[in-house]
XYZ file of N, CA and C in Angstrom:
330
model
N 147.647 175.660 -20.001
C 148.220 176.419 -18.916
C 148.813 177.701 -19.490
N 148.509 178.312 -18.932
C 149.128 180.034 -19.358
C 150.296 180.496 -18.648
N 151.343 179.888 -18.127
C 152.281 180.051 -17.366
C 153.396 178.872 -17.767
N 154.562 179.408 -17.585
C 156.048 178.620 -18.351
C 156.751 178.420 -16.681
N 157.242 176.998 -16.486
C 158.282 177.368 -15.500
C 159.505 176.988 -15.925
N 159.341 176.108 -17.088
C 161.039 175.820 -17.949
C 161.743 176.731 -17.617
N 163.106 176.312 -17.623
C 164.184 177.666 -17.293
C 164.736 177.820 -15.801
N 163.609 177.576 -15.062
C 163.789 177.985 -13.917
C 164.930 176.790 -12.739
N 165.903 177.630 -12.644
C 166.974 177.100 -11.716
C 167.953 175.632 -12.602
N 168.080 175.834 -13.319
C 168.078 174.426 -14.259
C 169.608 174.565 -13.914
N 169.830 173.400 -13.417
C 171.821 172.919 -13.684
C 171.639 171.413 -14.100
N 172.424 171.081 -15.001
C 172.747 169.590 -15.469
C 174.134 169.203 -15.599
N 174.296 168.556 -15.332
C 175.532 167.512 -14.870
C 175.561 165.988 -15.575
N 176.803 166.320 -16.060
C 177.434 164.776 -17.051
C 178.043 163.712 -16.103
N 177.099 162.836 -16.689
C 177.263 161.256 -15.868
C 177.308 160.420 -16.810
N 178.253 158.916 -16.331
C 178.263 158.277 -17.327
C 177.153 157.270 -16.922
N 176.230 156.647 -18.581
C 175.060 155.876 -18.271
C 175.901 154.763 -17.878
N 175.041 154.147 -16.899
C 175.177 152.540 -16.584
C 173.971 151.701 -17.369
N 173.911 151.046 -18.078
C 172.836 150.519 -18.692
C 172.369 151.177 -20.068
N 170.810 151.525 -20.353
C 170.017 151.845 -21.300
C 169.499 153.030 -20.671
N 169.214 154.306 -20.899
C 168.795 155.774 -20.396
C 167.618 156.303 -21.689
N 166.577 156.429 -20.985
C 165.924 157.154 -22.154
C 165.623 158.613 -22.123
N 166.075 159.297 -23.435
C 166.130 160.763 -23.236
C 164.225 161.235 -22.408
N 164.425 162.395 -21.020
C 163.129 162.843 -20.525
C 162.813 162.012 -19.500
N 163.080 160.640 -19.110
C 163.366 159.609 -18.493
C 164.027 160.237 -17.017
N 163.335 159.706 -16.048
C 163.969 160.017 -14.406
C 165.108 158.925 -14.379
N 166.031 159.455 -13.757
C 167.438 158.884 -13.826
C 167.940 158.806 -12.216
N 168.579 157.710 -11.903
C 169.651 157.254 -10.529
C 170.615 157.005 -10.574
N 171.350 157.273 -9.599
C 172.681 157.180 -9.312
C 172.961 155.833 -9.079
N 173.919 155.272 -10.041
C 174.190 154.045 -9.510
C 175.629 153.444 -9.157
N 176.662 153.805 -9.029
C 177.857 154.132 -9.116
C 178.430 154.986 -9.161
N 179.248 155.355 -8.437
C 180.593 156.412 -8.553
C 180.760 157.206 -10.432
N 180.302 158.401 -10.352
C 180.200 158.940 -11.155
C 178.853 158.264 -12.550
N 178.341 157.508 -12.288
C 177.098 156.762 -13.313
C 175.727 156.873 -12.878
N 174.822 156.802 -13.770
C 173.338 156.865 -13.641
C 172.617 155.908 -14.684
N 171.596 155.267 -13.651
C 170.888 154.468 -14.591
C 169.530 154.964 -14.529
N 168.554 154.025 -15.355
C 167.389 154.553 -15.506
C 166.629 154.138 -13.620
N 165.721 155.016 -13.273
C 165.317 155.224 -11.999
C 164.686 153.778 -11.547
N 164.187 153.146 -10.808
C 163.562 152.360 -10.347
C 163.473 152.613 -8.744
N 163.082 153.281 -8.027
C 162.591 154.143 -6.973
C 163.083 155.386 -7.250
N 163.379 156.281 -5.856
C 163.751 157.818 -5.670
C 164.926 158.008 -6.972
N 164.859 158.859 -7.528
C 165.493 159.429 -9.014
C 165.896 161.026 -8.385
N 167.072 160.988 -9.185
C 167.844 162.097 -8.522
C 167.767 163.469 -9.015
N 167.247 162.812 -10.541
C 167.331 163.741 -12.060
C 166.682 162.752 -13.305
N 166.742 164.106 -14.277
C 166.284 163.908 -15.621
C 167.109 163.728 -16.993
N 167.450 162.714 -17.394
C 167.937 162.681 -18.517
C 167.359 163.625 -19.777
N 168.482 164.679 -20.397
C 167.730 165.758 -20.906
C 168.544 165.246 -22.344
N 169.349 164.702 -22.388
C 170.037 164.156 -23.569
C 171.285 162.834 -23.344
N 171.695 162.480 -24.847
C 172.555 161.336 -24.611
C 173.776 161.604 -25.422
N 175.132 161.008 -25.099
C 175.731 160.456 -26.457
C 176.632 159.811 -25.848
N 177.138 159.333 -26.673
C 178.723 158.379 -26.754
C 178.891 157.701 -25.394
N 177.954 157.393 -24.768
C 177.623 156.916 -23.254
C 177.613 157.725 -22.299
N 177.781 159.135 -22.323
C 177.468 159.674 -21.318
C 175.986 160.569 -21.265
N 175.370 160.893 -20.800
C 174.023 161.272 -19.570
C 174.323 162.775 -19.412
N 173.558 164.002 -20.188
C 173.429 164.927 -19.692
C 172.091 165.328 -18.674
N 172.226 165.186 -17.061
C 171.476 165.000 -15.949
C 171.042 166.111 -15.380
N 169.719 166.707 -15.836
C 168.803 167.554 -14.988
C 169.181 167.370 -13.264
N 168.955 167.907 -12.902
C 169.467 167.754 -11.179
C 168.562 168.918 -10.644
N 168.157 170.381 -11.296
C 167.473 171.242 -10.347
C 166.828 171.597 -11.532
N 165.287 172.569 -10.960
C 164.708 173.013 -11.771
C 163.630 172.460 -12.335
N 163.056 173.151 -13.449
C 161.346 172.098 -13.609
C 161.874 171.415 -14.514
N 161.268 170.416 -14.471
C 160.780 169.240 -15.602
C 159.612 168.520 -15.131
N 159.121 168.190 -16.491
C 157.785 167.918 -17.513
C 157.670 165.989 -17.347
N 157.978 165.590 -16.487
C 157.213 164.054 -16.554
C 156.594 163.409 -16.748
N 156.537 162.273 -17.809
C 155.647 160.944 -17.712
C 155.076 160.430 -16.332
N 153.814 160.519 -15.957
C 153.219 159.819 -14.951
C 152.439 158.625 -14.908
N 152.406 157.450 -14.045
C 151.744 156.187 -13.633
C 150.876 157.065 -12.550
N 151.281 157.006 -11.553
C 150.321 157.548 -10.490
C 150.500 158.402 -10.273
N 149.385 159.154 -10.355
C 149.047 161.102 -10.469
C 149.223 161.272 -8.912
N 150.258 162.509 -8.783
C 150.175 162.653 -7.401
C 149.110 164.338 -7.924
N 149.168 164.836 -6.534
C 147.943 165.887 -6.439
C 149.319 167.465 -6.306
N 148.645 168.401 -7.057
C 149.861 169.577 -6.975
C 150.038 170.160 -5.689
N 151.318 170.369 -5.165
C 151.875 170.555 -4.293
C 153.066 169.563 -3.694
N 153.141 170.037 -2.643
C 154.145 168.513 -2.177
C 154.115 167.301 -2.038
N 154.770 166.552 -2.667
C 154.341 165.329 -3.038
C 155.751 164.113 -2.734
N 155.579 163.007 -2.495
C 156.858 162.040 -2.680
C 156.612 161.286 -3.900
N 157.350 161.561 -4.341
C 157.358 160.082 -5.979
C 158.780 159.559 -6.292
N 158.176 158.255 -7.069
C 159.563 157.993 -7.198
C 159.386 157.695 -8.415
N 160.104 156.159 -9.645
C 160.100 156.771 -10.795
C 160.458 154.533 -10.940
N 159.532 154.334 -11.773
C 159.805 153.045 -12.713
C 159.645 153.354 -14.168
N 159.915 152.323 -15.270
C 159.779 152.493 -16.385
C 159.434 153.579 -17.240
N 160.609 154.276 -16.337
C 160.159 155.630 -17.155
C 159.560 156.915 -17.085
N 158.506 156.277 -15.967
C 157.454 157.510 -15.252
C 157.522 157.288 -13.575
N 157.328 158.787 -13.472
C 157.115 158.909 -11.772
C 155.454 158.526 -11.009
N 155.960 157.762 -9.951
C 154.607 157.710 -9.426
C 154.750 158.122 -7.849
N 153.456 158.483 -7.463
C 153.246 158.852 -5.878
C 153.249 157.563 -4.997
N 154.438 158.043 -4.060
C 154.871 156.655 -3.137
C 155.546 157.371 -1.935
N 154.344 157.595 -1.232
C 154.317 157.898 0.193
C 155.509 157.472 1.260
N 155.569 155.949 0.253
C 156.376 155.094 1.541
C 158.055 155.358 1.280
N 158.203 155.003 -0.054
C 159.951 155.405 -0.459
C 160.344 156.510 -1.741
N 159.120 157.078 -1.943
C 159.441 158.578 -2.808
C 160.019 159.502 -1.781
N 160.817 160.305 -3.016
C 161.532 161.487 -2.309
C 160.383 162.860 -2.881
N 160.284 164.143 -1.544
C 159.572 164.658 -1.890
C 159.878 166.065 -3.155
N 159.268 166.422 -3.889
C 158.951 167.081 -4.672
C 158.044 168.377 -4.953
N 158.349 169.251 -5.649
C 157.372 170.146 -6.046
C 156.339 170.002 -6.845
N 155.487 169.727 -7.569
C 154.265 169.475 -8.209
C 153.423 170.832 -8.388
N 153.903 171.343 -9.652
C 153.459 172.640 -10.041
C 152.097 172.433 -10.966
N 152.022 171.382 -11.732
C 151.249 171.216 -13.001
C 150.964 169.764 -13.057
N 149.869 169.277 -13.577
C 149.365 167.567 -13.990
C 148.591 168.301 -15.329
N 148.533 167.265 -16.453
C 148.217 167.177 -17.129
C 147.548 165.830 -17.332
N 146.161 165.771 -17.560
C 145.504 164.201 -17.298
C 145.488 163.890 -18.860
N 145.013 165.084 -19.808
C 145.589 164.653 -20.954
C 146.709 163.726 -21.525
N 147.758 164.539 -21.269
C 149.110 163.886 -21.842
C 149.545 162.717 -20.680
N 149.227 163.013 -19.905
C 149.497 162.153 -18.520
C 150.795 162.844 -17.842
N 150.822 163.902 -17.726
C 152.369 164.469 -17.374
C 152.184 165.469 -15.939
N 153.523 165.270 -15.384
C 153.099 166.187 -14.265
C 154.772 167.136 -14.161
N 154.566 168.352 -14.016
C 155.082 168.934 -14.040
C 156.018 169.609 -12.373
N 157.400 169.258 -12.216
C 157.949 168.821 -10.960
C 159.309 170.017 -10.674
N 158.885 170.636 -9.867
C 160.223 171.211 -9.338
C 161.442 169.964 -8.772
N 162.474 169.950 -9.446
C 163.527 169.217 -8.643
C 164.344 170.112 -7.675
């Protein structure tokens, strides 16, 4: 791809993990001020870790692990083990700028 959208609109916000968080990993709200790792609609991206707290992507692009390739444009996904998949029925919708079938990654306006 010959085009960058990193950068764009990016705010992140410190949450404390509830559980196990993996850095790049879609992340949920699970408590009053906490985030765990996603298992449906994901709010954000875990962009780093430490000492138990969650620095949380919330706007802006990020670069995702995908299960089920949604198609670019608007899309609903939501997010298990790690990766987002297309789920019509209880995904929240999304931007979908980029797929990569290579790496398996799809690239997501939040």
């Amino acid at each position: 791809m010959n085009v960058c959208f990193k950068g764009y609109g990016e705010n992140v916000v410190t949450f404390e993990i509830d559980g196990s968080i993996t850095d790049g990993a879609p992340v949920m709200v699970s408590d009053s001020g906490k985030v765990k790792a996603a298992s449906g609609a994901f709010c954000g991206v875990c962009v780093s870790q430490r000492g138990g707290y969650a620095a949380v992507q919330l706007n802006g692009y990020a670069k995702l692990p995908y299960g089920t390739a949604p198609s670019v444009g608007y899309a609903k996904l939501s997010a298990s083990a790690g990766k987002v998949n297309k789920d019509d029925t209880n995904g929240r919708e999304y931007l979908v700028v980029d797929i990569n079938t290579t790496d398996k990654t799809v690239g997501v306006i939040l």
